[in-house]
Amino acid sequence: MPRPDEFAGRTALVTGGAGAAIGSATCRVLAHHGAAVVVLDEHERRAHETASALAEEFGTKALALVVDVADRAGVDEGLSRVTAELGPIDILVNNAAVNVQGSMFDYRVEDWDRVIDVDLTAPWYLMRAVMPGMRARGGGAIVNISSVAAYLGGSGREPPYGAAKAGLNDLTRAAAVEGGPHGIRCNAVAPGLIRSKWVDRQAERYQSFIDATPLRRHGEPADVANTVAFLVSDESAHITGQIINLSGGWYLTP
């Protein structure tokens, strides 16, 4: 794991940062290791509550950015505010995502567009926005939150989500190739079933997933957050372009 103060003096931006599972867990572990954290989320109350809690618990700077990650004008305005208040972004975690389930036979075009906009285009846009500054400063770290759905054809019920995450995996590799000569590393984490309030409410439905997982449990938000922290730390300085499957081996089962 990173040193206790390893991210001191660095600014980290986490999209979907106020989410009750992976987003907030990632913000907490980065703040714990000293980063100033930007909580980008479209939910105003949760974004401000998360930022306030980080500042109070860890004594670090934390900023809430209330914006839809697919709103490019809003993202541009938010990034300008981050630069003015906290400085340039050193760590980017593209976590925000949406998923609308349905069949290829009757999937609505507007739902397809929304999933692709949030889950694939928005991460590209943010990387495009922050990588020039990272290049100018000699380095930076990016982690994209993908999914095992990228390997499973959307499991027959979420074609745009699986397609977006598969695209995000290749975008991760592309950013690693282009950013590497400038000290910019880019990796992805592909979680399987991660515990959340939504998963807990449907525990019976998901028990079969757990039974089919070699490690016989679902993942915890901290499992993902700790992996992200490792990937943006100096301990992973020679790792880039990798997709870390974090599913307890679930994607290996038929």
PDB file of C-alpha atoms in Angstrom:
ATOM      1  CA  MET A   1       0.000   0.000   0.000  1.00  0.00           C
ATOM      2  CA  PRO A   2       1.068   3.633  -0.424  1.00  0.00           C
ATOM      3  CA  ARG A   3       2.935   5.367   2.377  1.00  0.00           C
ATOM      4  CA  PRO A   4       0.682   7.277   4.825  1.00  0.00           C
ATOM      5  CA  ASP A   5       1.500  10.650   3.267  1.00  0.00           C
ATOM      6  CA  GLU A   6       2.435   9.509  -0.223  1.00  0.00           C
ATOM      7  CA  PHE A   7      -0.169  11.630  -2.010  1.00  0.00           C
ATOM      8  CA  ALA A   8       0.473  14.796  -0.009  1.00  0.00           C
ATOM      9  CA  GLY A   9       0.780  17.733  -2.374  1.00  0.00           C
ATOM     10  CA  ARG A  10      -1.160  15.926  -5.106  1.00  0.00           C
ATOM     11  CA  THR A  11      -4.687  16.601  -6.298  1.00  0.00           C
ATOM     12  CA  ALA A  12      -6.942  13.664  -7.146  1.00  0.00           C
ATOM     13  CA  LEU A  13     -10.221  13.892  -9.050  1.00  0.00           C
ATOM     14  CA  VAL A  14     -12.727  11.045  -8.665  1.00  0.00           C
ATOM     15  CA  THR A  15     -15.813  11.034 -10.868  1.00  0.00           C
ATOM     16  CA  GLY A  16     -18.900   9.560  -9.268  1.00  0.00           C
ATOM     17  CA  GLY A  17     -17.004  10.331  -6.079  1.00  0.00           C
ATOM     18  CA  ALA A  18     -20.067  10.626  -3.875  1.00  0.00           C
ATOM     19  CA  GLY A  19     -21.345   7.162  -4.731  1.00  0.00           C
ATOM     20  CA  ALA A  20     -21.976   5.082  -1.641  1.00  0.00           C
ATOM     21  CA  ALA A  21     -19.761   2.219  -2.812  1.00  0.00           C
ATOM     22  CA  ILE A  22     -16.649   2.504  -5.008  1.00  0.00           C
ATOM     23  CA  GLY A  23     -16.688   6.290  -5.429  1.00  0.00           C
ATOM     24  CA  SER A  24     -16.682   7.362  -1.800  1.00  0.00           C
ATOM     25  CA  ALA A  25     -14.389   4.498  -0.786  1.00  0.00           C
ATOM     26  CA  THR A  26     -11.836   5.641  -3.362  1.00  0.00           C
ATOM     27  CA  CYS A  27     -12.067   9.249  -2.204  1.00  0.00           C
ATOM     28  CA  ARG A  28     -11.483   8.125   1.390  1.00  0.00           C
ATOM     29  CA  VAL A  29      -8.393   6.042   0.694  1.00  0.00           C
ATOM     30  CA  LEU A  30      -6.811   8.783  -1.420  1.00  0.00           C
ATOM     31  CA  ALA A  31      -7.522  11.382   1.270  1.00  0.00           C
ATOM     32  CA  HIS A  32      -6.184   8.987   3.913  1.00  0.00           C
ATOM     33  CA  HIS A  33      -2.861   8.993   2.077  1.00  0.00           C
ATOM     34  CA  GLY A  34      -2.755  12.786   1.908  1.00  0.00           C
ATOM     35  CA  ALA A  35      -4.294  13.776  -1.432  1.00  0.00           C
ATOM     36  CA  ALA A  36      -6.477  16.803  -1.921  1.00  0.00           C
ATOM     37  CA  VAL A  37      -9.624  15.236  -3.343  1.00  0.00           C
ATOM     38  CA  VAL A  38     -12.113  16.547  -5.879  1.00  0.00           C
ATOM     39  CA  VAL A  39     -15.474  14.820  -5.500  1.00  0.00           C
ATOM     40  CA  LEU A  40     -17.146  15.130  -8.891  1.00  0.00           C
ATOM     41  CA  ASP A  41     -20.742  13.948  -8.793  1.00  0.00           C
ATOM     42  CA  GLU A  42     -24.093  15.072 -10.162  1.00  0.00           C
ATOM     43  CA  HIS A  43     -25.816  14.534  -6.799  1.00  0.00           C
ATOM     44  CA  GLU A  44     -25.405  17.880  -5.054  1.00  0.00           C
ATOM     45  CA  ARG A  45     -26.122  16.905  -1.447  1.00  0.00           C
ATOM     46  CA  ARG A  46     -23.981  13.774  -1.485  1.00  0.00           C
ATOM     47  CA  ALA A  47     -21.091  15.536  -3.232  1.00  0.00           C
ATOM     48  CA  HIS A  48     -20.938  18.258  -0.581  1.00  0.00           C
ATOM     49  CA  GLU A  49     -21.431  15.817   2.282  1.00  0.00           C
ATOM     50  CA  THR A  50     -18.647  13.577   0.996  1.00  0.00           C
ATOM     51  CA  ALA A  51     -16.215  16.473   0.547  1.00  0.00           C
ATOM     52  CA  SER A  52     -17.016  17.841   4.006  1.00  0.00           C
ATOM     53  CA  ALA A  53     -16.551  14.417   5.601  1.00  0.00           C
ATOM     54  CA  LEU A  54     -13.162  13.973   3.917  1.00  0.00           C
ATOM     55  CA  ALA A  55     -11.905  17.335   5.118  1.00  0.00           C
ATOM     56  CA  GLU A  56     -13.122  16.680   8.655  1.00  0.00           C
ATOM     57  CA  GLU A  57     -11.814  13.116   8.966  1.00  0.00           C
ATOM     58  CA  PHE A  58      -8.465  13.442   7.215  1.00  0.00           C
ATOM     59  CA  GLY A  59      -7.689  17.138   7.486  1.00  0.00           C
ATOM     60  CA  THR A  60      -7.111  17.349   3.762  1.00  0.00           C
ATOM     61  CA  LYS A  61      -8.495  19.757   1.220  1.00  0.00           C
ATOM     62  CA  ALA A  62     -11.623  18.485  -0.489  1.00  0.00           C
ATOM     63  CA  LEU A  63     -13.768  20.116  -3.150  1.00  0.00           C
ATOM     64  CA  ALA A  64     -17.246  19.144  -4.343  1.00  0.00           C
ATOM     65  CA  LEU A  65     -17.922  19.576  -8.048  1.00  0.00           C
ATOM     66  CA  VAL A  66     -21.599  19.144  -8.863  1.00  0.00           C
ATOM     67  CA  VAL A  67     -21.733  18.313 -12.548  1.00  0.00           C
ATOM     68  CA  ASP A  68     -22.980  15.652 -14.924  1.00  0.00           C
ATOM     69  CA  VAL A  69     -19.774  14.032 -16.161  1.00  0.00           C
ATOM     70  CA  ALA A  70     -21.192  13.949 -19.700  1.00  0.00           C
ATOM     71  CA  ASP A  71     -21.744  17.743 -19.675  1.00  0.00           C
ATOM     72  CA  ARG A  72     -18.561  18.933 -21.341  1.00  0.00           C
ATOM     73  CA  ALA A  73     -19.128  22.620 -20.668  1.00  0.00           C
ATOM     74  CA  GLY A  74     -19.794  21.837 -17.016  1.00  0.00           C
ATOM     75  CA  VAL A  75     -16.693  19.660 -16.819  1.00  0.00           C
ATOM     76  CA  ASP A  76     -14.563  22.413 -18.374  1.00  0.00           C
ATOM     77  CA  GLU A  77     -15.880  24.944 -15.872  1.00  0.00           C
ATOM     78  CA  GLY A  78     -15.283  22.535 -13.015  1.00  0.00           C
ATOM     79  CA  LEU A  79     -11.710  21.796 -14.063  1.00  0.00           C
ATOM     80  CA  SER A  80     -10.974  25.521 -14.170  1.00  0.00           C
ATOM     81  CA  ARG A  81     -12.269  25.811 -10.619  1.00  0.00           C
ATOM     82  CA  VAL A  82     -10.111  22.898  -9.485  1.00  0.00           C
ATOM     83  CA  THR A  83      -6.999  24.468 -10.961  1.00  0.00           C
ATOM     84  CA  ALA A  84      -7.773  27.789  -9.285  1.00  0.00           C
ATOM     85  CA  GLU A  85      -8.534  26.322  -5.852  1.00  0.00           C
ATOM     86  CA  LEU A  86      -6.380  23.197  -5.565  1.00  0.00           C
ATOM     87  CA  GLY A  87      -3.938  23.271  -8.436  1.00  0.00           C
ATOM     88  CA  PRO A  88      -3.507  20.902 -11.383  1.00  0.00           C
ATOM     89  CA  ILE A  89      -4.817  17.339 -11.322  1.00  0.00           C
ATOM     90  CA  ASP A  90      -2.183  14.691 -10.641  1.00  0.00           C
ATOM     91  CA  ILE A  91      -4.498  11.690 -10.205  1.00  0.00           C
ATOM     92  CA  LEU A  92      -7.646  10.982 -12.218  1.00  0.00           C
ATOM     93  CA  VAL A  93     -10.077   8.187 -11.366  1.00  0.00           C
ATOM     94  CA  ASN A  94     -12.842   7.724 -13.934  1.00  0.00           C
ATOM     95  CA  ASN A  95     -15.459   5.955 -11.831  1.00  0.00           C
ATOM     96  CA  ALA A  96     -18.810   7.482 -12.836  1.00  0.00           C
ATOM     97  CA  ALA A  97     -21.026   5.107 -14.803  1.00  0.00           C
ATOM     98  CA  VAL A  98     -24.627   4.366 -15.684  1.00  0.00           C
ATOM     99  CA  ASN A  99     -26.215   1.133 -16.808  1.00  0.00           C
ATOM    100  CA  VAL A 100     -29.578   0.618 -18.480  1.00  0.00           C
ATOM    101  CA  GLN A 101     -30.376  -3.033 -18.991  1.00  0.00           C
ATOM    102  CA  GLY A 102     -32.287  -4.377 -21.947  1.00  0.00           C
ATOM    103  CA  SER A 103     -32.162  -6.533 -25.053  1.00  0.00           C
ATOM    104  CA  MET A 104     -30.372  -5.847 -28.323  1.00  0.00           C
ATOM    105  CA  PHE A 105     -33.740  -6.379 -29.998  1.00  0.00           C
ATOM    106  CA  ASP A 106     -35.498  -3.415 -28.410  1.00  0.00           C
ATOM    107  CA  TYR A 107     -32.861  -1.262 -26.713  1.00  0.00           C
ATOM    108  CA  ARG A 108     -33.735   2.431 -26.928  1.00  0.00           C
ATOM    109  CA  VAL A 109     -31.346   4.631 -28.874  1.00  0.00           C
ATOM    110  CA  GLU A 110     -31.439   7.334 -26.207  1.00  0.00           C
ATOM    111  CA  ASP A 111     -30.418   4.814 -23.541  1.00  0.00           C
ATOM    112  CA  TRP A 112     -27.551   3.587 -25.701  1.00  0.00           C
ATOM    113  CA  ASP A 113     -26.348   7.165 -26.211  1.00  0.00           C
ATOM    114  CA  ARG A 114     -26.526   7.958 -22.495  1.00  0.00           C
ATOM    115  CA  VAL A 115     -24.556   4.878 -21.434  1.00  0.00           C
ATOM    116  CA  ILE A 116     -21.846   5.451 -24.044  1.00  0.00           C
ATOM    117  CA  ASP A 117     -21.669   9.175 -23.201  1.00  0.00           C
ATOM    118  CA  VAL A 118     -21.149   8.584 -19.473  1.00  0.00           C
ATOM    119  CA  ASP A 119     -19.203   5.325 -19.469  1.00  0.00           C
ATOM    120  CA  LEU A 120     -16.840   5.851 -22.415  1.00  0.00           C
ATOM    121  CA  THR A 121     -16.893   9.337 -23.899  1.00  0.00           C
ATOM    122  CA  ALA A 122     -16.724  11.162 -20.562  1.00  0.00           C
ATOM    123  CA  PRO A 123     -13.592   9.282 -19.413  1.00  0.00           C
ATOM    124  CA  TRP A 124     -11.941  10.043 -22.754  1.00  0.00           C
ATOM    125  CA  TYR A 125     -12.865  13.712 -22.442  1.00  0.00           C
ATOM    126  CA  LEU A 126     -11.437  13.987 -18.936  1.00  0.00           C
ATOM    127  CA  MET A 127      -8.242  12.217 -19.920  1.00  0.00           C
ATOM    128  CA  ARG A 128      -7.930  14.521 -22.900  1.00  0.00           C
ATOM    129  CA  ALA A 129      -8.379  17.482 -20.567  1.00  0.00           C
ATOM    130  CA  VAL A 130      -5.861  16.512 -17.860  1.00  0.00           C
ATOM    131  CA  MET A 131      -3.125  14.696 -19.781  1.00  0.00           C
ATOM    132  CA  PRO A 132      -1.530  17.824 -21.320  1.00  0.00           C
ATOM    133  CA  GLY A 133      -0.959  19.255 -17.846  1.00  0.00           C
ATOM    134  CA  MET A 134       0.434  15.951 -16.623  1.00  0.00           C
ATOM    135  CA  ARG A 135       2.781  15.888 -19.605  1.00  0.00           C
ATOM    136  CA  ALA A 136       3.980  19.405 -18.866  1.00  0.00           C
ATOM    137  CA  ARG A 137       4.702  18.473 -15.231  1.00  0.00           C
ATOM    138  CA  GLY A 138       6.441  15.222 -16.134  1.00  0.00           C
ATOM    139  CA  GLY A 139       3.882  12.673 -15.012  1.00  0.00           C
ATOM    140  CA  GLY A 140       0.541  11.664 -13.569  1.00  0.00           C
ATOM    141  CA  ALA A 141      -1.619   8.625 -12.890  1.00  0.00           C
ATOM    142  CA  ILE A 142      -5.005   7.625 -14.293  1.00  0.00           C
ATOM    143  CA  VAL A 143      -7.225   4.720 -13.294  1.00  0.00           C
ATOM    144  CA  ASN A 144     -10.396   3.848 -15.180  1.00  0.00           C
ATOM    145  CA  ILE A 145     -13.062   1.769 -13.460  1.00  0.00           C
ATOM    146  CA  SER A 146     -14.084  -0.839 -15.996  1.00  0.00           C
ATOM    147  CA  SER A 147     -16.097  -4.031 -15.390  1.00  0.00           C
ATOM    148  CA  VAL A 148     -16.040  -7.768 -15.999  1.00  0.00           C
ATOM    149  CA  ALA A 149     -18.995  -6.988 -18.296  1.00  0.00           C
ATOM    150  CA  ALA A 150     -16.359  -5.966 -20.849  1.00  0.00           C
ATOM    151  CA  TYR A 151     -15.429  -9.633 -21.217  1.00  0.00           C
ATOM    152  CA  LEU A 152     -18.916 -11.120 -21.127  1.00  0.00           C
ATOM    153  CA  GLY A 153     -20.846  -9.522 -23.986  1.00  0.00           C
ATOM    154  CA  GLY A 154     -22.885  -7.549 -21.505  1.00  0.00           C
ATOM    155  CA  SER A 155     -24.098 -10.899 -20.111  1.00  0.00           C
ATOM    156  CA  GLY A 156     -26.942 -10.770 -22.605  1.00  0.00           C
ATOM    157  CA  ARG A 157     -28.750  -7.959 -20.831  1.00  0.00           C
ATOM    158  CA  GLU A 158     -26.579  -4.836 -20.950  1.00  0.00           C
ATOM    159  CA  PRO A 159     -25.051  -4.508 -24.429  1.00  0.00           C
ATOM    160  CA  PRO A 160     -24.035  -0.823 -24.297  1.00  0.00           C
ATOM    161  CA  TYR A 161     -22.522  -1.155 -20.816  1.00  0.00           C
ATOM    162  CA  GLY A 162     -20.370  -4.100 -21.863  1.00  0.00           C
ATOM    163  CA  ALA A 163     -19.412  -2.333 -25.084  1.00  0.00           C
ATOM    164  CA  ALA A 164     -18.519   0.877 -23.236  1.00  0.00           C
ATOM    165  CA  LYS A 165     -16.363  -0.948 -20.709  1.00  0.00           C
ATOM    166  CA  ALA A 166     -14.600  -2.940 -23.441  1.00  0.00           C
ATOM    167  CA  GLY A 167     -13.912   0.350 -25.195  1.00  0.00           C
ATOM    168  CA  LEU A 168     -12.670   1.839 -21.928  1.00  0.00           C
ATOM    169  CA  ASN A 169     -10.179  -1.010 -21.589  1.00  0.00           C
ATOM    170  CA  ASP A 170      -8.689  -0.250 -24.986  1.00  0.00           C
ATOM    171  CA  LEU A 171      -8.754   3.484 -24.277  1.00  0.00           C
ATOM    172  CA  THR A 172      -6.751   2.699 -21.139  1.00  0.00           C
ATOM    173  CA  ARG A 173      -4.103   0.938 -23.199  1.00  0.00           C
ATOM    174  CA  ALA A 174      -4.039   3.764 -25.747  1.00  0.00           C
ATOM    175  CA  ALA A 175      -3.498   6.355 -23.011  1.00  0.00           C
ATOM    176  CA  ALA A 176      -0.734   4.212 -21.528  1.00  0.00           C
ATOM    177  CA  VAL A 177       1.084   4.038 -24.877  1.00  0.00           C
ATOM    178  CA  GLU A 178       0.798   7.758 -25.578  1.00  0.00           C
ATOM    179  CA  GLY A 179       1.305   8.935 -22.016  1.00  0.00           C
ATOM    180  CA  GLY A 180       4.161   6.637 -21.069  1.00  0.00           C
ATOM    181  CA  PRO A 181       6.976   8.661 -22.645  1.00  0.00           C
ATOM    182  CA  HIS A 182       5.791  11.632 -20.581  1.00  0.00           C
ATOM    183  CA  GLY A 183       5.604   9.797 -17.251  1.00  0.00           C
ATOM    184  CA  ILE A 184       1.819   9.340 -17.403  1.00  0.00           C
ATOM    185  CA  ARG A 185       0.581   5.911 -16.343  1.00  0.00           C
ATOM    186  CA  CYS A 186      -2.920   4.653 -17.118  1.00  0.00           C
ATOM    187  CA  ASN A 187      -4.470   1.441 -15.808  1.00  0.00           C
ATOM    188  CA  ALA A 188      -7.957   0.087 -15.250  1.00  0.00           C
ATOM    189  CA  VAL A 189      -9.724  -1.990 -12.617  1.00  0.00           C
ATOM    190  CA  ALA A 190     -12.482  -4.347 -13.782  1.00  0.00           C
ATOM    191  CA  PRO A 191     -14.655  -5.246 -10.780  1.00  0.00           C
ATOM    192  CA  GLY A 192     -17.195  -8.027 -10.650  1.00  0.00           C
ATOM    193  CA  LEU A 193     -20.017  -7.982  -8.115  1.00  0.00           C
ATOM    194  CA  ILE A 194     -19.230  -5.286  -5.527  1.00  0.00           C
ATOM    195  CA  ARG A 195     -21.211  -4.877  -2.362  1.00  0.00           C
ATOM    196  CA  SER A 196     -23.537  -1.885  -2.254  1.00  0.00           C
ATOM    197  CA  LYS A 197     -26.913  -1.017  -0.800  1.00  0.00           C
ATOM    198  CA  TRP A 198     -28.457  -2.064  -4.110  1.00  0.00           C
ATOM    199  CA  VAL A 199     -26.721  -5.448  -4.013  1.00  0.00           C
ATOM    200  CA  ASP A 200     -27.623  -5.945  -0.349  1.00  0.00           C
ATOM    201  CA  ARG A 201     -31.290  -5.305  -1.115  1.00  0.00           C
ATOM    202  CA  GLN A 202     -31.202  -8.090  -3.710  1.00  0.00           C
ATOM    203  CA  ALA A 203     -29.013 -10.520  -1.783  1.00  0.00           C
ATOM    204  CA  GLU A 204     -31.059 -13.567  -2.762  1.00  0.00           C
ATOM    205  CA  ARG A 205     -30.787 -12.727  -6.457  1.00  0.00           C
ATOM    206  CA  TYR A 206     -27.023 -12.372  -6.279  1.00  0.00           C
ATOM    207  CA  GLN A 207     -26.302 -15.410  -4.144  1.00  0.00           C
ATOM    208  CA  SER A 208     -25.827 -17.505  -7.291  1.00  0.00           C
ATOM    209  CA  PHE A 209     -23.091 -15.094  -8.420  1.00  0.00           C
ATOM    210  CA  ILE A 210     -21.297 -15.547  -5.108  1.00  0.00           C
ATOM    211  CA  ASP A 211     -21.702 -19.326  -5.269  1.00  0.00           C
ATOM    212  CA  ALA A 212     -20.056 -19.288  -8.718  1.00  0.00           C
ATOM    213  CA  THR A 213     -17.144 -17.120  -7.556  1.00  0.00           C
ATOM    214  CA  PRO A 214     -13.987 -19.058  -6.680  1.00  0.00           C
ATOM    215  CA  LEU A 215     -13.362 -16.844  -3.630  1.00  0.00           C
ATOM    216  CA  ARG A 216     -17.022 -17.322  -2.573  1.00  0.00           C
ATOM    217  CA  ARG A 217     -17.777 -13.712  -1.734  1.00  0.00           C
ATOM    218  CA  HIS A 218     -18.633 -10.478  -3.447  1.00  0.00           C
ATOM    219  CA  GLY A 219     -16.101  -7.697  -3.546  1.00  0.00           C
ATOM    220  CA  GLU A 220     -16.109  -4.830  -1.085  1.00  0.00           C
ATOM    221  CA  PRO A 221     -15.749  -1.189  -2.141  1.00  0.00           C
ATOM    222  CA  ALA A 222     -12.470  -1.122  -0.219  1.00  0.00           C
ATOM    223  CA  ASP A 223     -11.122  -3.909  -2.441  1.00  0.00           C
ATOM    224  CA  VAL A 224     -11.475  -1.614  -5.429  1.00  0.00           C
ATOM    225  CA  ALA A 225     -10.347   1.537  -3.613  1.00  0.00           C
ATOM    226  CA  ASN A 226      -7.178  -0.089  -2.291  1.00  0.00           C
ATOM    227  CA  THR A 227      -6.328  -1.370  -5.761  1.00  0.00           C
ATOM    228  CA  VAL A 228      -6.807   2.120  -7.185  1.00  0.00           C
ATOM    229  CA  ALA A 229      -4.536   3.561  -4.485  1.00  0.00           C
ATOM    230  CA  PHE A 230      -1.843   1.035  -5.357  1.00  0.00           C
ATOM    231  CA  LEU A 231      -2.109   1.801  -9.073  1.00  0.00           C
ATOM    232  CA  VAL A 232      -1.649   5.554  -8.580  1.00  0.00           C
ATOM    233  CA  SER A 233       1.165   5.127  -6.041  1.00  0.00           C
ATOM    234  CA  ASP A 234       4.909   4.957  -6.547  1.00  0.00           C
ATOM    235  CA  GLU A 235       4.765   1.251  -5.615  1.00  0.00           C
ATOM    236  CA  SER A 236       3.284   0.593  -9.084  1.00  0.00           C
ATOM    237  CA  ALA A 237       5.685   2.900 -10.915  1.00  0.00           C
ATOM    238  CA  HIS A 238       6.414   0.325 -13.641  1.00  0.00           C
ATOM    239  CA  ILE A 239       2.815  -0.760 -14.222  1.00  0.00           C
ATOM    240  CA  THR A 240       0.818   0.802 -17.033  1.00  0.00           C
ATOM    241  CA  GLY A 241      -1.714  -0.265 -19.639  1.00  0.00           C
ATOM    242  CA  GLN A 242      -3.041  -3.067 -17.440  1.00  0.00           C
ATOM    243  CA  ILE A 243      -6.636  -4.129 -16.773  1.00  0.00           C
ATOM    244  CA  ILE A 244      -6.773  -5.554 -13.251  1.00  0.00           C
ATOM    245  CA  ASN A 245      -9.637  -8.023 -12.969  1.00  0.00           C
ATOM    246  CA  LEU A 246     -11.112  -7.710  -9.502  1.00  0.00           C
ATOM    247  CA  SER A 247     -13.926 -10.243  -9.386  1.00  0.00           C
ATOM    248  CA  GLY A 248     -12.722 -12.936  -7.030  1.00  0.00           C
ATOM    249  CA  GLY A 249     -12.253 -15.092 -10.111  1.00  0.00           C
ATOM    250  CA  TRP A 250     -15.944 -14.884 -11.064  1.00  0.00           C
ATOM    251  CA  TYR A 251     -15.212 -14.088 -14.707  1.00  0.00           C
ATOM    252  CA  LEU A 252     -13.363 -17.392 -15.007  1.00  0.00           C
ATOM    253  CA  THR A 253     -16.450 -19.502 -14.320  1.00  0.00           C
ATOM    254  CA  PRO A 254     -18.722 -20.700 -17.146  1.00  0.00           C
TER     255      PRO A 254
END
